[in-house]
Amino acid sequence: MSGAGEPTGREHWASRRAFILAAIGSAIGLGNIWRFPYICYEYGGGAFLLAFVVALFTAGIPLLILEFGIGHSTEGTAPKAMRKIHPKLEWFGWAATGVGFVICTYYAVIMSYCANYAWHSLTLAWGSDPSAFFYNDVIGLTTVRADSVATAAADSLRAIGAQVPAELVAKPWSLGPFMPWLFVGLAISWVWIVLSIWKGTKTVGKVVYVTVLVPWAILIIFVVRGVTLPGAGEGLHFYLHPVFGELLKPGVWLAAYTQVFFSLSVGFGIMIAYSSFLPRKSDIVKNAFLIGIGDALTAFLGGLAVFGALGYKAHLSGLPVEDVVQSGPGLTFITYPDIINNLPMPHLFGILFFLMLLTLAIDSAFSLVEAVAAAARDKWGWSHRRANLTVASIALLLGVPLIFGVGLHWLDIVDRFMNQVGLSLVVFGECLLIGYYFKSERMRNYVNNLSDFSVGKWWNVCIMVITPVAILCLLGAEIVARFKEPYGDAGLRSQEFVFGWLIVILVFVGGLLLARTRGRKESQSVGSAGVDRGA
Ligand code: PHE
């Protein structure tokens, strides 16, 4: 490994650029295209951008600096890093890694959707009704719709004290049809993920030149295409028109902080793992700013492409823009195919669009897997091959239930719980741990010693006060909302609520169990010295 010469012999990134691209690649994902533009529109357009920038500088970038500091100083993935900070805290590092692991099981499923659509672009297989195509032919969700109807029916029968027929009770738990093409896409995605991290940083460092630069190039094409379409101006007006009054609403700020956390991939052990492979002399502060700002700009551009196209769709259909806006899977697999149908050279734009999504998603996916695999290597001394194949096979198997008809529904629930509850708990813990136990001033000095320009004392305030308070509000608001109002369109049924919490609890219990397993000698003997790596 290129780390030869370092006393620890840990593998290192081939260059600073490779590290930055890998971290940016992890941060830039579907969130930039299918989440950011919509949230921005929904929460006050241009005014939301202001809240977003504030969140980026008071929580996002400070957290990146924090995670880079943890990984670099301990030369460890999350579990090892936590153990070095305090021997009793290894479980917490595993919990962070576990949240990432759960996410990678379904992230690969979304990649499979994209791979299927890249294939369908060749023939524009979605035809004139992309919605029916998506639900019936691609994911087989039609049964789920029947299921929610069945549940609603069962609920109303129960409400009036009537007997509920057995088929109505059984239905919510049916898996729906197995979708073989989703399985093919899933298998391809996993092969691609494993190959991308085959020799750890050595492979990742090369792959990211393609998987980060290609989607950027394609995104530029879509921005130019998007903003020059007829009606684009109207769409962009919706996206960016500032409604400053919105800034007075706490919900807007919560949305901004949530989006920043999700988008920067903090809280999953990824940035800790990636920075543990940095060479000794690494400018952490500058890297964090570059990555944070790069991710935000990509999201902003994503919005231009999406809203330009939505304006066009409104123009074509004669509907107001607010009637055609969508986010999430609906935007990507229904609205966009419909827009693509109406572009000149639709096959080309179809392939480019889904290739962009695939290449956007792949580096997020393999960053999650690498964080888990590297943790296994740190703990048990496994080879790359063994770690990659073990993690990938388990994750592939866990993803299989999600490629049945009901898959998207459960995927959505797991996604919600992992990104809101799991991520919040991990980031909250990190802030308290470094802020109050380890002392953020000590970490600040550590990163400043490495960096060309220093972070001021404001950083301590961000880590000790602003971020934890933001998270407490976020969790509080989420819990209140979940108890007060139903979940999504279908209503969060109690078993789904229980299922979501069960996964969160499982991740943390799993963390405790993994921390108790015997590691290899070298990693077990690591003391609790905390930051033991001089700048
Ligand atoms: N940051 C990614 C995005 O914006 C999502 C992601 C979350 C990636 C968690 C890895 C881990 O889409």
Coordinates of N, CA, C and O in Angstrom, one line a residue, residues 144-286:
V144 N -49.2 -3.1 -3.5 CA -49.2 -2.3 -2.3 C -50.3 -1.3 -2.2 O -50.9 -1.1 -1.2
R145 N -50.6 -0.8 -3.4 CA -51.8 0.1 -3.4 C -53.0 -0.6 -2.9 O -53.8 -0.1 -2.1
A146 N -53.2 -1.8 -3.4 CA -54.3 -2.6 -2.9 C -54.2 -2.9 -1.4 O -55.1 -2.8 -0.7
D147 N -52.9 -3.0 -1.0 CA -52.7 -3.3 0.4 C -53.1 -2.1 1.3 O -53.8 -2.3 2.3
S148 N -52.8 -0.9 0.8 CA -53.2 0.3 1.7 C -54.7 0.4 1.7 O -55.3 0.8 2.7
V149 N -55.3 0.1 0.6 CA -56.7 0.1 0.6 C -57.3 -0.9 1.5 O -58.1 -0.7 2.4
A150 N -56.6 -2.1 1.5 CA -57.0 -3.2 2.4 C -56.9 -2.8 3.8 O -57.8 -3.0 4.7
T151 N -55.7 -2.1 4.1 CA -55.5 -1.7 5.5 C -56.6 -0.7 5.9 O -57.1 -0.8 7.0
A152 N -56.8 0.3 5.0 CA -57.7 1.3 5.4 C -59.1 0.7 5.6 O -59.8 1.0 6.6
A153 N -59.4 -0.3 4.8 CA -60.7 -1.0 4.9 C -60.8 -1.7 6.3 O -61.7 -1.6 7.0
A154 N -59.7 -2.4 6.6 CA -59.6 -3.2 7.8 C -59.7 -2.2 9.0 O -60.5 -2.5 9.9
D155 N -59.0 -1.0 8.9 CA -59.1 -0.1 10.0 C -60.5 0.4 10.2 O -61.0 0.5 11.3
S156 N -61.2 0.7 9.1 CA -62.5 1.3 9.3 C -63.5 0.2 9.9 O -64.3 0.5 10.7
L157 N -63.3 -1.0 9.4 CA -64.1 -2.1 10.0 C -63.9 -2.2 11.5 O -64.8 -2.3 12.3
R158 N -62.6 -2.1 11.9 CA -62.2 -2.2 13.3 C -62.9 -1.1 14.1 O -63.4 -1.2 15.2
A159 N -62.8 0.1 13.4 CA -63.3 1.3 14.1 C -64.8 1.2 14.5 O -65.2 1.7 15.5
I160 N -65.5 0.5 13.6 CA -66.9 0.3 13.9 C -67.2 -1.0 14.6 O -68.3 -1.4 14.8
G161 N -66.1 -1.6 15.1 CA -66.2 -2.8 15.9 C -66.7 -4.1 15.1 O -67.0 -5.1 15.7
A162 N -66.5 -4.0 13.8 CA -67.0 -5.2 13.0 C -65.8 -6.2 12.9 O -64.6 -5.8 13.1
Q163 N -66.1 -7.3 12.5 CA -65.1 -8.4 12.3 C -64.3 -8.1 11.0 O -64.9 -7.7 10.0
V164 N -63.0 -8.3 11.1 CA -62.2 -8.0 9.9 C -61.9 -9.3 9.2 O -61.3 -10.2 9.8
P165 N -62.3 -9.4 7.9 CA -62.0 -10.7 7.2 C -60.5 -11.0 7.1 O -59.7 -10.0 7.0
A166 N -60.2 -12.3 7.2 CA -58.8 -12.7 7.2 C -58.0 -12.1 6.1 O -56.8 -11.7 6.3
E167 N -58.5 -12.1 4.8 CA -57.6 -11.6 3.7 C -57.2 -10.2 3.9 O -56.1 -9.8 3.5
L168 N -58.1 -9.4 4.6 CA -57.7 -8.0 4.7 C -56.6 -7.9 5.8 O -55.7 -7.0 5.7
V169 N -56.6 -8.7 6.8 CA -55.5 -8.7 7.8 C -54.2 -9.2 7.2 O -53.1 -8.6 7.4
A170 N -54.3 -10.2 6.4 CA -53.1 -10.8 5.8 C -52.4 -9.9 4.8 O -51.2 -9.8 4.8
K171 N -53.2 -9.1 4.1 CA -52.6 -8.4 3.0 C -51.5 -7.4 3.3 O -50.5 -7.4 2.6
P172 N -51.6 -6.6 4.4 CA -50.5 -5.7 4.6 C -49.1 -6.3 4.7 O -48.1 -5.7 4.5
W173 N -49.1 -7.6 5.0 CA -47.8 -8.2 5.2 C -47.4 -9.0 4.0 O -46.3 -9.6 4.0
S174 N -48.2 -9.0 2.9 CA -47.8 -9.7 1.7 C -46.6 -8.9 1.1 O -46.6 -7.7 1.2
L175 N -45.7 -9.7 0.5 CA -44.6 -9.0 -0.1 C -44.8 -8.5 -1.5 O -44.1 -7.7 -2.0
G176 N -45.9 -8.9 -2.1 CA -46.1 -8.5 -3.5 C -45.2 -9.4 -4.4 O -44.5 -10.3 -4.0
P177 N -45.3 -9.2 -5.7 CA -44.5 -10.0 -6.7 C -43.0 -9.8 -6.6 O -42.6 -8.7 -6.3
F178 N -42.3 -10.8 -6.9 CA -40.8 -10.7 -7.0 C -40.5 -10.1 -8.3 O -41.0 -10.5 -9.4
M179 N -39.6 -9.1 -8.4 CA -39.3 -8.4 -9.6 C -38.0 -8.8 -10.1 O -36.9 -8.3 -9.7
P180 N -37.9 -9.8 -11.1 CA -36.6 -10.4 -11.4 C -35.6 -9.3 -12.0 O -34.4 -9.4 -11.7
W181 N -36.1 -8.4 -12.7 CA -35.2 -7.4 -13.3 C -34.6 -6.5 -12.3 O -33.5 -6.0 -12.4
L182 N -35.4 -6.3 -11.2 CA -34.8 -5.5 -10.1 C -33.7 -6.3 -9.5 O -32.6 -5.7 -9.0
F183 N -33.8 -7.6 -9.4 CA -32.8 -8.4 -8.9 C -31.5 -8.4 -9.7 O -30.4 -8.2 -9.2
V184 N -31.7 -8.4 -11.1 CA -30.6 -8.3 -12.0 C -29.9 -7.0 -11.7 O -28.6 -6.9 -11.6
G185 N -30.6 -5.9 -11.7 CA -30.0 -4.6 -11.4 C -29.3 -4.5 -10.1 O -28.2 -4.0 -10.0
L186 N -29.9 -5.2 -9.1 CA -29.3 -5.2 -7.8 C -28.0 -5.9 -7.8 O -27.0 -5.4 -7.2
A187 N -28.0 -7.1 -8.5 CA -26.7 -7.8 -8.5 C -25.7 -7.1 -9.3 O -24.5 -7.0 -8.8
I188 N -26.1 -6.4 -10.4 CA -25.1 -5.6 -11.1 C -24.5 -4.5 -10.2 O -23.3 -4.2 -10.2
S189 N -25.4 -3.8 -9.5 CA -25.0 -2.7 -8.7 C -24.0 -3.2 -7.6 O -23.0 -2.6 -7.4
W190 N -24.3 -4.4 -7.1 CA -23.3 -4.9 -6.0 C -22.0 -5.3 -6.6 O -21.0 -5.0 -6.0
V191 N -22.0 -5.9 -7.8 CA -20.7 -6.2 -8.4 C -19.9 -4.9 -8.7 O -18.7 -4.8 -8.4
W192 N -20.6 -3.9 -9.2 CA -20.0 -2.6 -9.4 C -19.4 -2.0 -8.1 O -18.3 -1.5 -8.1
I193 N -20.2 -2.0 -7.1 CA -19.8 -1.5 -5.8 C -18.5 -2.2 -5.3 O -17.5 -1.6 -4.9
V194 N -18.6 -3.5 -5.3 CA -17.5 -4.3 -4.8 C -16.2 -4.0 -5.6 O -15.1 -3.8 -5.1
L195 N -16.4 -4.0 -6.9 CA -15.2 -3.7 -7.8 C -14.6 -2.3 -7.5 O -13.4 -2.2 -7.5
S196 N -15.5 -1.4 -7.2 CA -15.0 0.0 -7.0 C -14.2 0.1 -5.7 O -13.4 1.1 -5.5
I197 N -14.4 -0.8 -4.7 CA -13.6 -0.7 -3.5 C -12.7 -1.9 -3.3 O -12.2 -2.1 -2.2
W198 N -12.4 -2.6 -4.4 CA -11.8 -3.9 -4.3 C -10.5 -3.8 -3.5 O -10.3 -4.6 -2.6
K199 N -9.6 -2.8 -3.8 CA -8.4 -2.7 -3.0 C -8.5 -1.5 -2.1 O -7.5 -0.8 -1.9
G200 N -9.6 -1.2 -1.6 CA -9.8 0.0 -0.7 C -9.4 1.3 -1.4 O -9.8 1.5 -2.6
T201 N -8.7 2.2 -0.7 CA -8.5 3.5 -1.2 C -7.8 3.5 -2.6 O -7.9 4.4 -3.4
K202 N -7.0 2.5 -2.8 CA -6.2 2.4 -4.0 C -7.2 2.3 -5.2 O -7.0 3.1 -6.2
T203 N -8.2 1.5 -5.1 CA -9.2 1.4 -6.2 C -10.1 2.7 -6.2 O -10.4 3.3 -7.2
V204 N -10.7 3.0 -5.0 CA -11.6 4.1 -4.9 C -11.0 5.4 -5.5 O -11.6 6.1 -6.3
G205 N -9.7 5.6 -5.1 CA -9.0 6.8 -5.6 C -9.0 6.9 -7.1 O -8.9 8.0 -7.7
K206 N -9.1 5.8 -7.8 CA -9.1 5.9 -9.3 C -10.5 6.0 -9.8 O -10.8 6.7 -10.7
V207 N -11.4 5.2 -9.2 CA -12.7 5.1 -9.7 C -13.4 6.5 -9.6 O -14.2 6.9 -10.5
V208 N -13.1 7.2 -8.6 CA -13.9 8.5 -8.4 C -13.6 9.5 -9.5 O -14.4 10.4 -9.7
Y209 N -12.5 9.4 -10.2 CA -12.2 10.3 -11.3 C -13.3 10.2 -12.3 O -13.7 11.2 -12.9
V210 N -13.8 9.0 -12.5 CA -14.9 8.8 -13.4 C -16.3 9.1 -12.8 O -17.1 9.8 -13.3
T211 N -16.5 8.5 -11.6 CA -17.8 8.5 -11.0 C -18.2 9.9 -10.4 O -19.3 10.0 -10.0
V212 N -17.2 10.8 -10.3 CA -17.6 12.1 -9.8 C -17.6 13.1 -11.0 O -18.5 13.9 -11.2
L213 N -16.6 12.9 -11.9 CA -16.5 13.9 -13.0 C -17.6 13.6 -14.1 O -18.1 14.6 -14.6
V214 N -17.9 12.4 -14.3 CA -19.0 12.1 -15.4 C -20.3 12.7 -15.0 O -20.9 13.4 -15.8
P215 N -20.8 12.4 -13.7 CA -22.1 13.0 -13.4 C -22.1 14.5 -13.4 O -23.1 15.2 -13.8
W216 N -21.0 15.1 -13.0 CA -20.9 16.6 -13.1 C -21.0 17.1 -14.5 O -21.8 18.0 -14.8
A217 N -20.3 16.4 -15.4 CA -20.4 16.8 -16.9 C -21.8 16.7 -17.4 O -22.3 17.6 -18.0
I218 N -22.4 15.5 -17.0 CA -23.8 15.4 -17.5 C -24.8 16.4 -16.9 O -25.7 16.9 -17.5
L219 N -24.5 16.7 -15.6 CA -25.4 17.6 -14.9 C -25.3 19.0 -15.7 O -26.4 19.6 -15.9
I220 N -24.1 19.4 -16.1 CA -24.0 20.7 -16.8 C -24.8 20.6 -18.1 O -25.5 21.6 -18.4
I221 N -24.8 19.5 -18.8 CA -25.6 19.4 -20.0 C -27.1 19.6 -19.6 O -27.8 20.3 -20.3
F222 N -27.5 18.9 -18.5 CA -28.9 19.1 -18.2 C -29.3 20.5 -17.7 O -30.4 20.9 -17.8
V223 N -28.3 21.1 -17.0 CA -28.6 22.5 -16.6 C -28.8 23.4 -17.8 O -29.8 24.1 -18.0
V224 N -27.9 23.2 -18.8 CA -28.0 24.1 -20.0 C -29.3 23.7 -20.8 O -30.1 24.6 -21.1
R225 N -29.6 22.4 -20.9 CA -30.8 22.0 -21.6 C -32.0 22.5 -20.8 O -33.0 23.1 -21.3
G226 N -32.0 22.3 -19.5 CA -33.1 22.6 -18.6 C -33.5 24.1 -18.7 O -34.7 24.5 -18.9
V227 N -32.5 25.0 -18.6 CA -32.8 26.4 -18.5 C -33.1 27.0 -19.8 O -33.6 28.2 -19.9
T228 N -32.9 26.3 -20.9 CA -33.2 26.8 -22.2 C -34.5 26.3 -22.8 O -34.8 26.6 -24.0
L229 N -35.2 25.5 -22.0 CA -36.4 24.9 -22.6 C -37.5 26.0 -22.5 O -37.5 26.8 -21.5
P230 N -38.5 25.9 -23.3 CA -39.6 26.9 -23.2 C -40.4 26.7 -21.8 O -40.6 25.5 -21.4
G231 N -40.6 27.7 -21.2 CA -41.3 27.6 -19.9 C -40.4 27.5 -18.7 O -40.8 27.5 -17.5
A232 N -39.0 27.4 -19.0 CA -38.1 27.2 -17.9 C -38.1 28.3 -16.9 O -38.0 28.1 -15.7
G233 N -38.3 29.5 -17.4 CA -38.2 30.7 -16.6 C -39.3 30.6 -15.4 O -39.0 30.9 -14.3
E234 N -40.4 30.1 -15.8 CA -41.5 29.9 -14.8 C -41.1 28.9 -13.7 O -41.3 29.2 -12.6
G235 N -40.5 27.8 -14.2 CA -40.0 26.8 -13.2 C -39.0 27.4 -12.3 O -39.0 27.2 -11.1
L236 N -38.0 28.1 -12.9 CA -36.9 28.7 -12.0 C -37.5 29.7 -11.1 O -37.0 29.9 -10.0
H237 N -38.5 30.4 -11.5 CA -39.1 31.4 -10.6 C -39.7 30.7 -9.4 O -39.5 31.1 -8.3
F238 N -40.3 29.5 -9.6 CA -40.8 28.8 -8.4 C -39.7 28.3 -7.5 O -39.8 28.3 -6.3
Y239 N -38.6 27.9 -8.1 CA -37.5 27.3 -7.4 C -36.8 28.4 -6.5 O -36.6 28.2 -5.4
L240 N -36.6 29.6 -7.1 CA -35.7 30.5 -6.5 C -36.4 31.8 -5.9 O -35.8 32.6 -5.2
H241 N -37.7 32.0 -6.3 CA -38.4 33.2 -5.8 C -38.4 33.2 -4.3 O -38.9 32.3 -3.6
P242 N -37.7 34.2 -3.7 CA -37.6 34.2 -2.2 C -38.8 34.6 -1.5 O -39.4 35.7 -1.8
V243 N -39.2 33.8 -0.6 CA -40.4 34.2 0.3 C -39.7 34.4 1.7 O -39.6 33.4 2.5
F244 N -39.3 35.6 2.0 CA -38.5 35.8 3.2 C -39.2 35.5 4.5 O -38.7 35.1 5.5
G245 N -40.6 35.7 4.4 CA -41.4 35.5 5.6 C -41.2 34.0 6.1 O -41.3 33.8 7.3
E246 N -40.9 33.1 5.2 CA -40.7 31.7 5.6 C -39.6 31.5 6.6 O -39.6 30.6 7.4
L247 N -38.6 32.4 6.6 CA -37.5 32.3 7.5 C -37.9 32.4 9.0 O -37.1 32.1 9.8
L248 N -39.1 32.9 9.2 CA -39.5 33.1 10.6 C -40.1 31.8 11.1 O -40.3 31.6 12.3
K249 N -40.3 30.8 10.2 CA -40.8 29.5 10.6 C -39.7 28.6 11.0 O -38.8 28.3 10.2
P250 N -39.8 27.9 12.2 CA -38.8 27.0 12.6 C -38.7 25.8 11.7 O -37.6 25.3 11.5
G251 N -39.8 25.4 11.1 CA -39.8 24.2 10.2 C -38.8 24.4 9.0 O -38.1 23.5 8.6
V252 N -38.6 25.6 8.6 CA -37.7 25.9 7.5 C -36.3 25.6 7.9 O -35.5 25.1 7.2
W253 N -36.0 26.1 9.1 CA -34.6 25.9 9.6 C -34.3 24.4 9.8 O -33.2 23.9 9.5
L254 N -35.3 23.7 10.3 CA -35.1 22.3 10.6 C -34.9 21.6 9.2 O -34.0 20.7 9.1
A255 N -35.6 21.9 8.2 CA -35.5 21.3 6.9 C -34.1 21.6 6.4 O -33.4 20.8 5.8
A256 N -33.6 22.8 6.6 CA -32.2 23.2 6.1 C -31.2 22.4 6.8 O -30.3 21.8 6.2
Y257 N -31.3 22.2 8.1 CA -30.3 21.4 8.9 C -30.3 20.0 8.5 O -29.3 19.3 8.2
T258 N -31.5 19.4 8.4 CA -31.7 18.0 8.0 C -31.0 17.8 6.6 O -30.3 16.8 6.4
Q259 N -31.4 18.7 5.7 CA -30.8 18.5 4.3 C -29.3 18.6 4.3 O -28.6 17.8 3.6
V260 N -28.7 19.5 5.1 CA -27.3 19.6 5.2 C -26.6 18.3 5.7 O -25.7 17.7 5.2
F261 N -27.2 17.8 6.8 CA -26.7 16.5 7.4 C -26.7 15.4 6.4 O -25.7 14.7 6.1
F262 N -27.9 15.2 5.8 CA -28.1 14.1 4.9 C -27.1 14.3 3.7 O -26.5 13.3 3.3
S263 N -27.1 15.5 3.2 CA -26.3 15.7 1.9 C -24.8 15.5 2.1 O -24.1 15.1 1.2
L264 N -24.3 15.9 3.3 CA -22.9 15.8 3.5 C -22.4 14.4 3.9 O -21.2 14.2 4.2
S265 N -23.3 13.4 4.0 CA -23.0 12.1 4.4 C -22.3 12.0 5.8 O -21.4 11.2 6.0
V266 N -22.6 12.9 6.7 CA -22.0 12.8 8.0 C -22.9 12.0 8.9 O -24.1 11.9 8.7
G267 N -22.3 11.3 9.9 CA -23.1 10.5 10.8 C -23.2 9.1 10.5 O -23.9 8.3 11.1
F268 N -22.4 8.6 9.4 CA -22.5 7.2 9.0 C -21.1 6.6 9.1 O -20.9 5.5 8.6
G269 N -20.2 7.3 9.7 CA -18.8 6.7 9.8 C -18.0 6.8 8.5 O -16.9 6.4 8.5
I270 N -18.7 7.4 7.5 CA -18.0 7.4 6.2 C -16.8 8.4 6.2 O -15.7 8.0 5.8
M271 N -17.1 9.6 6.6 CA -16.0 10.6 6.6 C -14.9 10.3 7.6 O -13.8 10.6 7.4
I272 N -15.3 9.6 8.7 CA -14.2 9.2 9.6 C -13.3 8.1 8.9 O -12.1 8.2 9.0
A273 N -13.9 7.2 8.3 CA -13.1 6.1 7.6 C -12.3 6.8 6.5 O -11.1 6.5 6.4
Y274 N -12.9 7.6 5.7 CA -12.1 8.2 4.6 C -10.9 9.0 5.1 O -9.8 9.0 4.5
S275 N -11.2 9.8 6.1 CA -10.1 10.6 6.6 C -9.0 9.8 7.4 O -7.9 10.3 7.6
S276 N -9.4 8.6 7.8 CA -8.3 7.8 8.5 C -7.3 7.4 7.5 O -6.2 6.9 7.9
F277 N -7.5 7.5 6.2 CA -6.5 7.1 5.3 C -5.8 8.3 4.7 O -5.0 8.1 3.7
L278 N -5.9 9.4 5.4 CA -5.2 10.6 4.9 C -3.7 10.5 5.4 O -3.5 10.0 6.5
P279 N -2.8 11.0 4.6 CA -1.4 11.0 5.2 C -1.3 12.0 6.3 O -2.2 12.9 6.5
R280 N -0.2 12.0 7.0 CA -0.1 12.8 8.2 C -0.3 14.3 7.9 O -1.0 15.0 8.7
K281 N 0.3 14.8 6.9 CA 0.2 16.2 6.6 C -1.0 16.4 5.7 O -0.9 16.2 4.5
S282 N -2.1 16.7 6.2 CA -3.3 16.9 5.4 C -4.1 18.1 5.9 O -4.4 18.2 7.0
D283 N -4.4 19.0 4.9 CA -5.1 20.2 5.3 C -6.6 19.9 5.5 O -7.4 20.0 4.6
I284 N -7.0 19.6 6.7 CA -8.4 19.2 7.0 C -9.4 20.3 6.8 O -10.4 20.1 6.2
V285 N -9.0 21.5 7.3 CA -10.0 22.6 7.2 C -10.3 22.9 5.8 O -11.5 23.1 5.4
K286 N -9.3 23.1 5.0 CA -9.5 23.5 3.6 C -10.3 22.4 2.9 O -11.2 22.7 2.1

